[in-house]
PDB file of C-alpha atoms in Angstrom:
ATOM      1  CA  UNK N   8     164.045  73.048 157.078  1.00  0.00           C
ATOM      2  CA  UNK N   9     162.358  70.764 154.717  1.00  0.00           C
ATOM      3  CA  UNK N  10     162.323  71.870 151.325  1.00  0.00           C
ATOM      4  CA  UNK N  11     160.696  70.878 148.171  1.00  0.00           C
ATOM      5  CA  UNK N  12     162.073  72.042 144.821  1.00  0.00           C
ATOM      6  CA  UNK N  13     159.280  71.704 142.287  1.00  0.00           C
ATOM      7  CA  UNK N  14     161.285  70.764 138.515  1.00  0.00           C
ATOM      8  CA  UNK N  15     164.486  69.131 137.972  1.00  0.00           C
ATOM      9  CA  UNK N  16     165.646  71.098 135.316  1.00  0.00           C
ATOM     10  CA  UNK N  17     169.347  73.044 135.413  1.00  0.00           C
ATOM     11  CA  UNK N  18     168.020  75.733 138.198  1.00  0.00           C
ATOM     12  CA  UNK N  19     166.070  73.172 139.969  1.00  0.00           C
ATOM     13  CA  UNK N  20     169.243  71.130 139.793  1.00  0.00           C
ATOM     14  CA  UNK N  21     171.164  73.693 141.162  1.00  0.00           C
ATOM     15  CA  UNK N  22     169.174  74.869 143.932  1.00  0.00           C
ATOM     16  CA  UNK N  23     168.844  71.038 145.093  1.00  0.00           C
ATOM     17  CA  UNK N  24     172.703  70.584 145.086  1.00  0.00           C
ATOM     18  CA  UNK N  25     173.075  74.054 146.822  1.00  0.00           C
ATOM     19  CA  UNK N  26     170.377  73.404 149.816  1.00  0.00           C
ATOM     20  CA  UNK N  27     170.499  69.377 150.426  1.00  0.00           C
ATOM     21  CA  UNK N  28     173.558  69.083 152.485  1.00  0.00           C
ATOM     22  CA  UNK N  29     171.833  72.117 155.528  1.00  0.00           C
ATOM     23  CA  UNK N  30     168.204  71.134 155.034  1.00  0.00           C
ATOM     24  CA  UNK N  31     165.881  68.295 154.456  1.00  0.00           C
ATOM     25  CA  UNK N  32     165.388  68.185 150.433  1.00  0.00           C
ATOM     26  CA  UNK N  33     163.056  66.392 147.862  1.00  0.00           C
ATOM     27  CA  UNK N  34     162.501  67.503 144.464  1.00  0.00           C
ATOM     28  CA  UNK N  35     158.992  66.882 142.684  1.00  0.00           C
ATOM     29  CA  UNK N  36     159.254  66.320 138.759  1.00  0.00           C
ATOM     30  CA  UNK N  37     157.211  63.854 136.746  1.00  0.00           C
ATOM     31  CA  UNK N  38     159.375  62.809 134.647  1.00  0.00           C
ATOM     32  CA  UNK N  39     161.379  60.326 136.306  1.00  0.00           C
ATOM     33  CA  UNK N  40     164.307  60.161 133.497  1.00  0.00           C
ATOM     34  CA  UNK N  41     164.519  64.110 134.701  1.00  0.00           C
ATOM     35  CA  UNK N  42     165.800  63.232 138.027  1.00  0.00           C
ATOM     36  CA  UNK N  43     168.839  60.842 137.249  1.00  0.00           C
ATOM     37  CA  UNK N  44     171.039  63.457 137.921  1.00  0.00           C
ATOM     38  CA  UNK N  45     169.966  64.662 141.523  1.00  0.00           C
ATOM     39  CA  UNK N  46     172.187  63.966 144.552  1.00  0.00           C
ATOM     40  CA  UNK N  47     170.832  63.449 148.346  1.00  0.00           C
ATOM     41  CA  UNK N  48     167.324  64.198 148.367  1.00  0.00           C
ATOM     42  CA  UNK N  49     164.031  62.480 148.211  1.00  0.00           C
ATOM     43  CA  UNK N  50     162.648  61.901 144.682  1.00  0.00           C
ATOM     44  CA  UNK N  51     158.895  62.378 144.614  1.00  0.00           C
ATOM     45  CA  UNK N  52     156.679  61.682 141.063  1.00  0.00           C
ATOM     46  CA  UNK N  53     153.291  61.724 142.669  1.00  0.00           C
ATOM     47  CA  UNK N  54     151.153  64.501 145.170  1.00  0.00           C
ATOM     48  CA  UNK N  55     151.056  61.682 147.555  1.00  0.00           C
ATOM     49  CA  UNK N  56     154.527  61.699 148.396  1.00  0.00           C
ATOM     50  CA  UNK N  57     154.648  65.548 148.425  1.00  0.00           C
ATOM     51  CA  UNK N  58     151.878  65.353 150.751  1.00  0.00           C
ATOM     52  CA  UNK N  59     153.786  62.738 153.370  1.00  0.00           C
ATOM     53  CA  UNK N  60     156.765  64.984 152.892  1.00  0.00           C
ATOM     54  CA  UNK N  61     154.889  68.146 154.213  1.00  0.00           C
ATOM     55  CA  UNK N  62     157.643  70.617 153.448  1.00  0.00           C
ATOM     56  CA  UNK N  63     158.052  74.044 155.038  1.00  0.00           C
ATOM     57  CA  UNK N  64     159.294  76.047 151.584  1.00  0.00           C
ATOM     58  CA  UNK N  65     158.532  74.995 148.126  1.00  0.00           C
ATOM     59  CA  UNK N  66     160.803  76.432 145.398  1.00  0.00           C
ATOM     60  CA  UNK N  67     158.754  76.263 141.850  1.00  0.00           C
ATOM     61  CA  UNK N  68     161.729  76.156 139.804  1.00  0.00           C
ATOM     62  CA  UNK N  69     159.902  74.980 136.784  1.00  0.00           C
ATOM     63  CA  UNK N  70     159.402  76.275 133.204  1.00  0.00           C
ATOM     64  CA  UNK N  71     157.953  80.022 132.906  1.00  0.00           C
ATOM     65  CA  UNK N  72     155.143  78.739 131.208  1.00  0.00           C
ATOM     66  CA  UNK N  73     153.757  76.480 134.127  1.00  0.00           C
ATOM     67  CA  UNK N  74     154.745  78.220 136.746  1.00  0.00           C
ATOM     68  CA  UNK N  75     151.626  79.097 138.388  1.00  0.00           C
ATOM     69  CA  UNK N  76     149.527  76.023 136.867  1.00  0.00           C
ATOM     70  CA  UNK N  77     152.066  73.733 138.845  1.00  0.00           C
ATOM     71  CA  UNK N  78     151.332  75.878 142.155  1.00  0.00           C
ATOM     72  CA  UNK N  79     147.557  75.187 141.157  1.00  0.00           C
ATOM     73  CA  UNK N  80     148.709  71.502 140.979  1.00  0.00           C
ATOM     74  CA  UNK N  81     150.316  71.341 143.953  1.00  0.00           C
ATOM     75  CA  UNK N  82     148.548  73.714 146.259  1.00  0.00           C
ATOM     76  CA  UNK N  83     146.047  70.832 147.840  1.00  0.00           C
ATOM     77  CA  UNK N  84     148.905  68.626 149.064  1.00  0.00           C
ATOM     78  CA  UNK N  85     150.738  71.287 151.271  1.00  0.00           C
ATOM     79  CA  UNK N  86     150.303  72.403 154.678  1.00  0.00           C
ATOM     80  CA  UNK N  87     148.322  75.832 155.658  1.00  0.00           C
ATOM     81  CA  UNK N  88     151.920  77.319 157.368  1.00  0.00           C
ATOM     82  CA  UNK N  89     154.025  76.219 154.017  1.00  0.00           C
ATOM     83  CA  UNK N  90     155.751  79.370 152.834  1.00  0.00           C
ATOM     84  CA  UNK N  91     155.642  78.474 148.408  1.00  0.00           C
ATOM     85  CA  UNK N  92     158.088  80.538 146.245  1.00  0.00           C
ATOM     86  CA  UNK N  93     158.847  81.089 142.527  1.00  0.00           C
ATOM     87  CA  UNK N  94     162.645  81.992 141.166  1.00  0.00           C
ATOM     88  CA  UNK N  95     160.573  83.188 137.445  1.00  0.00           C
ATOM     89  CA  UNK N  96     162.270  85.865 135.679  1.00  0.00           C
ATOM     90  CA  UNK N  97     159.084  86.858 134.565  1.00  0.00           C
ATOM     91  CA  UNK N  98     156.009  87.443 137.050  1.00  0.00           C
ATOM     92  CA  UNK N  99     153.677  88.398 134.787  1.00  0.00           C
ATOM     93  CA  UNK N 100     150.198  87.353 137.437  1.00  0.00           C
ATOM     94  CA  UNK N 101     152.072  86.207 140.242  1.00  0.00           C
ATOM     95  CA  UNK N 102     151.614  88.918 142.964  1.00  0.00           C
ATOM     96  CA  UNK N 103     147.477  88.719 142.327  1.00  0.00           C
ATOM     97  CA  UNK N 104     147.729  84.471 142.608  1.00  0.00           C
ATOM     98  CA  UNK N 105     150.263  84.875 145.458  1.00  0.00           C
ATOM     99  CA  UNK N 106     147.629  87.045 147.599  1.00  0.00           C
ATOM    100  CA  UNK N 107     144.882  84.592 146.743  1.00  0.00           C
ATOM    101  CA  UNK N 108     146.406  81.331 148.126  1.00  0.00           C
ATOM    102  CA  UNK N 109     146.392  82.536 151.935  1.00  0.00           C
ATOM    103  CA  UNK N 110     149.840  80.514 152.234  1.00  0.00           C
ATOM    104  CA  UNK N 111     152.888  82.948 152.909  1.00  0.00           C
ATOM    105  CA  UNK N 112     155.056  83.352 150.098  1.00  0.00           C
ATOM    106  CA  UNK N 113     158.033  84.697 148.697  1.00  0.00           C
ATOM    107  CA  UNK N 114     159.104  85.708 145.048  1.00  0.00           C
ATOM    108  CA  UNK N 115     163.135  86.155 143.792  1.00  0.00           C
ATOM    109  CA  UNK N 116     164.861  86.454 140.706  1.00  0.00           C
ATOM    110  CA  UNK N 117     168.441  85.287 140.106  1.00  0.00           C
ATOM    111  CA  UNK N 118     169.791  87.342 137.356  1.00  0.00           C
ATOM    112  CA  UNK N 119     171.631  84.617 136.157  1.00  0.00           C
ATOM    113  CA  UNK N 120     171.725  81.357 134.265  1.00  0.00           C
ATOM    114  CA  UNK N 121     173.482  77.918 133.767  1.00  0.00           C
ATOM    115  CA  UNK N 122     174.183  79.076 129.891  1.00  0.00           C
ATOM    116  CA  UNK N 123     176.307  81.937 130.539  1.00  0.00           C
ATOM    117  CA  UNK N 124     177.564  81.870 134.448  1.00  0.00           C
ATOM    118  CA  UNK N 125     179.628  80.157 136.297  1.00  0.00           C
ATOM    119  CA  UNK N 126     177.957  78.585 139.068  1.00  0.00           C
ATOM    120  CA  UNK N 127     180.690  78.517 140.921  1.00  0.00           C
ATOM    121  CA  UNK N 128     181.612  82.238 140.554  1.00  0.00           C
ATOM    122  CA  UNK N 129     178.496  84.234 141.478  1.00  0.00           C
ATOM    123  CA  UNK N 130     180.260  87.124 142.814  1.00  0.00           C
ATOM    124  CA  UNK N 131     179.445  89.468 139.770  1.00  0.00           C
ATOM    125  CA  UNK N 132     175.789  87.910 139.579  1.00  0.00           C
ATOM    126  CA  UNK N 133     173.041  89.519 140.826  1.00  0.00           C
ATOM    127  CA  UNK N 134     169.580  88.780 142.639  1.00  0.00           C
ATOM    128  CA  UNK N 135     166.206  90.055 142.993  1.00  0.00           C
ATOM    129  CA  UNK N 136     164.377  89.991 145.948  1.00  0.00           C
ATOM    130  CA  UNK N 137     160.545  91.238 145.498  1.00  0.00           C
ATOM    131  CA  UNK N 138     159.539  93.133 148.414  1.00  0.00           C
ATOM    132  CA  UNK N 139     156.192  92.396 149.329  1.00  0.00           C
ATOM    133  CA  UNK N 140     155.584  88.717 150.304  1.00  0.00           C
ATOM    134  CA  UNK N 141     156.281  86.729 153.848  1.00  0.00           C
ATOM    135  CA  UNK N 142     159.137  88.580 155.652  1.00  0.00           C
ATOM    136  CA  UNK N 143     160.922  85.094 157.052  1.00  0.00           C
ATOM    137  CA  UNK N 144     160.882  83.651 153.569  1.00  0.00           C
ATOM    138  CA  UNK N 145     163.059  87.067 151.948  1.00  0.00           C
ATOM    139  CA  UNK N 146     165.070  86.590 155.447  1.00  0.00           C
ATOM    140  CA  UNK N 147     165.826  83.030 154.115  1.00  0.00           C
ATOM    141  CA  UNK N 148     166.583  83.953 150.611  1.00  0.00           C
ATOM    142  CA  UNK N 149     168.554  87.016 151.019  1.00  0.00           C
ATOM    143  CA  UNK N 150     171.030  84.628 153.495  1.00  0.00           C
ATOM    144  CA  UNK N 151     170.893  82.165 150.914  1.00  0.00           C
ATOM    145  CA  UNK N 152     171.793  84.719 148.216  1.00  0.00           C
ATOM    146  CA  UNK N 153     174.290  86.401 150.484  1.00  0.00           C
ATOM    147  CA  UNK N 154     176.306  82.998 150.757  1.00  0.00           C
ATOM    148  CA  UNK N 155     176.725  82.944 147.192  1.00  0.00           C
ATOM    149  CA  UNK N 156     178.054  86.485 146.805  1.00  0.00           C
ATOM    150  CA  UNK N 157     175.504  87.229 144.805  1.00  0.00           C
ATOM    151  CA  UNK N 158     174.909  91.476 144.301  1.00  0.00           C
ATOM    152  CA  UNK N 159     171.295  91.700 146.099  1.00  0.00           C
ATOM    153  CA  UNK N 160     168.613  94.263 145.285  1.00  0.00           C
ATOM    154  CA  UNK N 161     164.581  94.356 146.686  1.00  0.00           C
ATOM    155  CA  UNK N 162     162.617  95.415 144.369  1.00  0.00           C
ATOM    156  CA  UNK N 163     158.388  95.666 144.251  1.00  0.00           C
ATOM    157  CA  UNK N 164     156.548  92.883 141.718  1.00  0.00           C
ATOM    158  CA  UNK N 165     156.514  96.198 139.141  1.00  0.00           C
ATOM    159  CA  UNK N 166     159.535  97.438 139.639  1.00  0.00           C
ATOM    160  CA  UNK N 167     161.244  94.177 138.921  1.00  0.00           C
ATOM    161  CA  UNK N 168     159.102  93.902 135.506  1.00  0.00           C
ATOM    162  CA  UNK N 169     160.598  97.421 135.036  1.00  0.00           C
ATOM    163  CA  UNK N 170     164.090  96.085 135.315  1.00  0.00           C
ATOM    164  CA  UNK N 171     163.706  92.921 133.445  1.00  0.00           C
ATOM    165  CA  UNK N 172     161.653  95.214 130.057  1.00  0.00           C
ATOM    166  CA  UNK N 173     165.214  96.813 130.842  1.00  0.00           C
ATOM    167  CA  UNK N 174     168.209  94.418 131.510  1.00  0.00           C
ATOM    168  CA  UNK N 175     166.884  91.709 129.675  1.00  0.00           C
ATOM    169  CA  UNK N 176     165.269  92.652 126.494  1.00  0.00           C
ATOM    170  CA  UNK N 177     167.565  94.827 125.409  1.00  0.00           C
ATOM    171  CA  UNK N 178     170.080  92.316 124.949  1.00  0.00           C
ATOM    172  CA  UNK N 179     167.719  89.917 123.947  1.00  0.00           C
ATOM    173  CA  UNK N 180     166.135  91.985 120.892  1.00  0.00           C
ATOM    174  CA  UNK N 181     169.720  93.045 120.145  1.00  0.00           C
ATOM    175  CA  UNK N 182     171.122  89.607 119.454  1.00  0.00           C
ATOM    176  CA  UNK N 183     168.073  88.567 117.417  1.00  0.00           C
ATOM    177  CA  UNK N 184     168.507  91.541 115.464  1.00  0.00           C
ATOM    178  CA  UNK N 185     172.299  90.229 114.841  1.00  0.00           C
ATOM    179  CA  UNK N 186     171.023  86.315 114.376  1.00  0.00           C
ATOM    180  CA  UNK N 187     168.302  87.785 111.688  1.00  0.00           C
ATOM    181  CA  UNK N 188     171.240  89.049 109.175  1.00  0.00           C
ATOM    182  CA  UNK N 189     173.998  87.246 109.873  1.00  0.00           C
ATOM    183  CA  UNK N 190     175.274  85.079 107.174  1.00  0.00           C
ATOM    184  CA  UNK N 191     178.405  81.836 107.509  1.00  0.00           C
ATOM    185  CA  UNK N 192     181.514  83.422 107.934  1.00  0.00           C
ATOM    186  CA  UNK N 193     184.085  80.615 106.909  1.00  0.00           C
ATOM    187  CA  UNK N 194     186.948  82.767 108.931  1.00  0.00           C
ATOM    188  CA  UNK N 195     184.885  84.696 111.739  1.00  0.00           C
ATOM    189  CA  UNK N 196     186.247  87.766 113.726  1.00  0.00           C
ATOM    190  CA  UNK N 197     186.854  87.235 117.289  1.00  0.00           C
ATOM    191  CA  UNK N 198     183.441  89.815 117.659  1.00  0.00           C
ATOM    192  CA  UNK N 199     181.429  88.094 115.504  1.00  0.00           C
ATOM    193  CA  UNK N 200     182.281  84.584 117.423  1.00  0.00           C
ATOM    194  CA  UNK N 201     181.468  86.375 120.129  1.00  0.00           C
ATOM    195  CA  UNK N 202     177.634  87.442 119.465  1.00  0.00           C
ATOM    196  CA  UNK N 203     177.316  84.080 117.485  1.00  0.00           C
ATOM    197  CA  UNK N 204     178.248  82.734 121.299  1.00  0.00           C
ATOM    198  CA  UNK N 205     175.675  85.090 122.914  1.00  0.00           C
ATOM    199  CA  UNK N 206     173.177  84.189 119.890  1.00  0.00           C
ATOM    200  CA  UNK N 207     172.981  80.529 120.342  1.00  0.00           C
ATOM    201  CA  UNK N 208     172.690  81.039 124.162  1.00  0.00           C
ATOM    202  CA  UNK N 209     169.847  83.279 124.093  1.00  0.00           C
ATOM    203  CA  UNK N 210     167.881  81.234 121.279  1.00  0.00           C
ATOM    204  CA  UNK N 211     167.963  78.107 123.477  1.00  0.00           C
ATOM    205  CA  UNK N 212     166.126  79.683 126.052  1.00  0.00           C
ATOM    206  CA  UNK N 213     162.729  78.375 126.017  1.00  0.00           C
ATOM    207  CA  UNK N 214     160.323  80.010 123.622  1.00  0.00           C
ATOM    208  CA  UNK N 215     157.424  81.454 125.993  1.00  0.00           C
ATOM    209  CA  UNK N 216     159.990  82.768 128.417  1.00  0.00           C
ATOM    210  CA  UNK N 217     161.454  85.046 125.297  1.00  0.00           C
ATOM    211  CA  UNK N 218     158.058  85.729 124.572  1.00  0.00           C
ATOM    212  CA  UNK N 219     156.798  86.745 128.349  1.00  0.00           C
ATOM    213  CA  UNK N 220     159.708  89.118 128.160  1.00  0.00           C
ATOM    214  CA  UNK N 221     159.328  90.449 125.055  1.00  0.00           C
ATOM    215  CA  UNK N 222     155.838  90.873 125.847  1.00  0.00           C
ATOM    216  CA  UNK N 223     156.307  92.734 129.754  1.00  0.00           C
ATOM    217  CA  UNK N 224     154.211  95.589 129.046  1.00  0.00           C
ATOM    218  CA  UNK N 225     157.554  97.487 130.000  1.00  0.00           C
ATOM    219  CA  UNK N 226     159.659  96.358 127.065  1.00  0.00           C
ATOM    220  CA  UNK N 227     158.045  98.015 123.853  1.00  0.00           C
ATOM    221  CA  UNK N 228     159.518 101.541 125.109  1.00  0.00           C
ATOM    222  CA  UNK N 229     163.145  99.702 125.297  1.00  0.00           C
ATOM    223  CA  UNK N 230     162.687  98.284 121.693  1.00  0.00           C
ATOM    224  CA  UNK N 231     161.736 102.015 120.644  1.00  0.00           C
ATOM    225  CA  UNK N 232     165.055 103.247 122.333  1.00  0.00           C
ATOM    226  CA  UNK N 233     167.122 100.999 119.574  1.00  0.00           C
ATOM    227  CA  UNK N 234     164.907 101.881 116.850  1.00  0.00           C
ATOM    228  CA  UNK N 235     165.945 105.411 117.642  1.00  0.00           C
ATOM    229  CA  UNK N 236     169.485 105.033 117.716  1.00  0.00           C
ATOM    230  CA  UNK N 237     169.349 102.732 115.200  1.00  0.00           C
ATOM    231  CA  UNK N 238     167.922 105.173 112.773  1.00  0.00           C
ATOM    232  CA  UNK N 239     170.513 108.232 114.156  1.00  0.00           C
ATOM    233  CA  UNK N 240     173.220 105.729 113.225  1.00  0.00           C
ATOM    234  CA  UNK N 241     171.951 104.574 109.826  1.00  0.00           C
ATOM    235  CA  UNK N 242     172.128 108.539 109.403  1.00  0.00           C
ATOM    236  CA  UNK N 243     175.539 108.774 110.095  1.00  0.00           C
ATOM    237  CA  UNK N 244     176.558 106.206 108.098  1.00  0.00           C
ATOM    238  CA  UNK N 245     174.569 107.299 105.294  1.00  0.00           C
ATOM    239  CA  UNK N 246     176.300 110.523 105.258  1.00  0.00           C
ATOM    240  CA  UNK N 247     179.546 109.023 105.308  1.00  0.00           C
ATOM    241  CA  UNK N 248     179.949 112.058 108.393  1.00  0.00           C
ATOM    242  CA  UNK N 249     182.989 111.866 110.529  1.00  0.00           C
ATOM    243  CA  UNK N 250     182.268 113.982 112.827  1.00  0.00           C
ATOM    244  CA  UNK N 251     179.027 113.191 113.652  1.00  0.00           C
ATOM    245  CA  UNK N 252     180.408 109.185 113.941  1.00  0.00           C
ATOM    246  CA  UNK N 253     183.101 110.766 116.539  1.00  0.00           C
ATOM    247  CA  UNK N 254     180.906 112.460 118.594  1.00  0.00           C
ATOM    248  CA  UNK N 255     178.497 109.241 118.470  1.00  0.00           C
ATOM    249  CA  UNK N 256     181.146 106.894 119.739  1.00  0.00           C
ATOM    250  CA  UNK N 257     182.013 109.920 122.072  1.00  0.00           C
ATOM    251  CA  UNK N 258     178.471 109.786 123.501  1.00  0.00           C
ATOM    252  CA  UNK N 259     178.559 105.650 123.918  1.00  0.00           C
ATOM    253  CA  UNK N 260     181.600 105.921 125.404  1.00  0.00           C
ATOM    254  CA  UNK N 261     180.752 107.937 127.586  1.00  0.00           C
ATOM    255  CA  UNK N 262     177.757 105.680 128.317  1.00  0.00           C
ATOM    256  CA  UNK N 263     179.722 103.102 129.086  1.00  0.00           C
ATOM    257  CA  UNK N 264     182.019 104.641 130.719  1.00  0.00           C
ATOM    258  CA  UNK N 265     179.286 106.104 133.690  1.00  0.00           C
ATOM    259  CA  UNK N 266     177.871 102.564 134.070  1.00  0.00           C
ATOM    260  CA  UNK N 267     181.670 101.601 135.177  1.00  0.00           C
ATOM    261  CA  UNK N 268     181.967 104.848 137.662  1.00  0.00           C
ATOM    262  CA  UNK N 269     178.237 104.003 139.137  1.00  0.00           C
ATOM    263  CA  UNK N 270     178.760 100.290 139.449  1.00  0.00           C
ATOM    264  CA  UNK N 271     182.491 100.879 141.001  1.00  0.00           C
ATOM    265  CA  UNK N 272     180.373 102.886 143.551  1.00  0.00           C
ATOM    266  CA  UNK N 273     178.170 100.410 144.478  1.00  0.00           C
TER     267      UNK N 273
END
C-alpha cells in the first residue's frame, strides 16, 4: 500500500519506521530540517509531490492543533478512493469534518507516547479504534495494532472523548496540582523523584493538546471527583482522625486493588 504520513515529529517518526519496510512510504513535513532523521521513504515538502505520489492511506500524525487545517491543506492533492486518518488523542470536530470530505476515513488513538513508553515494549499499551469510519481502514489498523501487542478497544467518536476526560485528565490535573506546590528538595524521596519524572513529562506535551483535554466537555466532572476527595481528605487530616484515615486508605486500596482483579480478567 502506499502510504503518506503527514508530520515528522516522534509519532510520525515512528509510524514511518514501523510501516516502510511492508508498504510504499513518504512522509509530508515542511520543514525540511524535520525530516533528517527518517529512514526509507520518500521525503515530500510540497502538494506537488504528494499529488505524484497518490497514496492510498494518509496518516495525519501532526500537532493536535493543526490537525484538521492540514487535512484542509492537503485534501485537493489526493485521490477520490484515498482512505485519510488521524492518530489525535483529542477529536474534538473530527467525526462532523470526516463525514464532510466524501473520502473514506478512519480515526485511532494510541494510548501511548514516546515520553513515557517503550516503543519497543507495547504489550501493556493500549489502542483506540473509533468505530464509525471506513471498515477496510479499522481492518488495517487493528492488524497493525495487533502486531504490536498493543491491548485494542473500539470505541464511538464520544465514547472515546469519554475515556480520554477519564484516563487522561485525571493524571494530567493531578500532576499539575503536584508541579503547582512543589518546592527544590536538595535530597528528594524516591516518590517525589518519581512525580517530578511524571511532571516534566506531562508539561512538555504541547500546550493546546493539554488544553483540548482539559477542555473535552467530559473532563470538568473528573476534576470535580478530586475536588471531592480532596476536600474528604483535607478533613481527615484536619482532624488528626485515625480511623477515618484507615478506612480511607482501606477504601483506595480497595480501589486499586479491583482495577488489578478487572484488568487480570481481561
Amino acid at each position: 500500500m502506499k502510504i503518506l504520513v503527514m508530520g515528522a515529529g516522534k509519532m510520525g517518526s515512528f509510524f514511518l519506521d514501523l510501516l516502510s519496510f511492508e508498504h510504499e512510504t513518504a512522509v509530508y513535513e515542511k520543514d525540511p530540517k524535520r525530516m533528517r532523521f527518517t529512514y526509507n521513504c520518500q521525503r515530500l515538502t510540497t502538494l506537488d509531490e504528494v499529488r505524484e505520489f497518490a497514496p492510498q492511506l494518509v496518516i495525519n500524525a501532526v500537532t493536535v492543533k493543526y490537525t484538521i487545517p492540514a487535512f484542509k491543506e492537503i485534501m485537493p492533492f489526493l485521490p477520490d478512493e484515498c482512505i485519510i486518518s488521524d492518530i489525535s488523542s483529542v477529536k474534538t470536530n473530527l467525526k462532523e469534518y470526516y463525514e464532510q470530505t466524501g473520502h473514506p476515513y478512519v480515526s485511532t488513538h494510541p494510548m501511548f507516547g514516546p515520553t513515557f513508553a517503550n516503543l519497543n515494549q507495547l504489550s501493556e499499551e493500549n489502542a483506540i479504534i473509533i468505530s464509525e469510519g471506513d471498515y477496510m481502514g479499522r481492518i488495517f489498523f487493528r492488524d497493525l495494532y495487533s502486531r504490536l501487542g498493543l491491548n485494542i478497544y473500539e470505541y464511538t467518536f464520544e465514547e472515546h472523548d469519554r475515556t480520554v476526560a477519564y484516563s487522561l485528565s485525571i493524571p494530567f490535573v493531578s500532576t499539575f496540582v503536584f508541579a503547582a506546590v512543589m518546592k527544590h528538595q536538595d535530597a528528594p524521596g524516591t516518590t517525589f523523584k518519581r512525580h517530578m519524572q511524571i511532571a516534566k513529562g506531562v508539561l512538555n506535551e504541547d500546550d493546546y493538546l493539554l488544553q483540548e483535554i482539559l477542555f473535552n466537555p467530559y473532563t470538568s466532572d473528573q476534576v470535580a471527583q478530586i475536588r471531592d476527595e480532596l476536600q474528604e481528605l483535607l478533613g481527615i487530616i484536619d482532624q488528626k482522625d485515625g480511623k477515618q484515615m484507615k478506612q480511607y486508605l482501606m477504601k483506595i486500596r480497595n480501589h486499586v486493588k479491583r482495577d488489578i482483579e478487572i484488568r487480570k480478567k481481561l
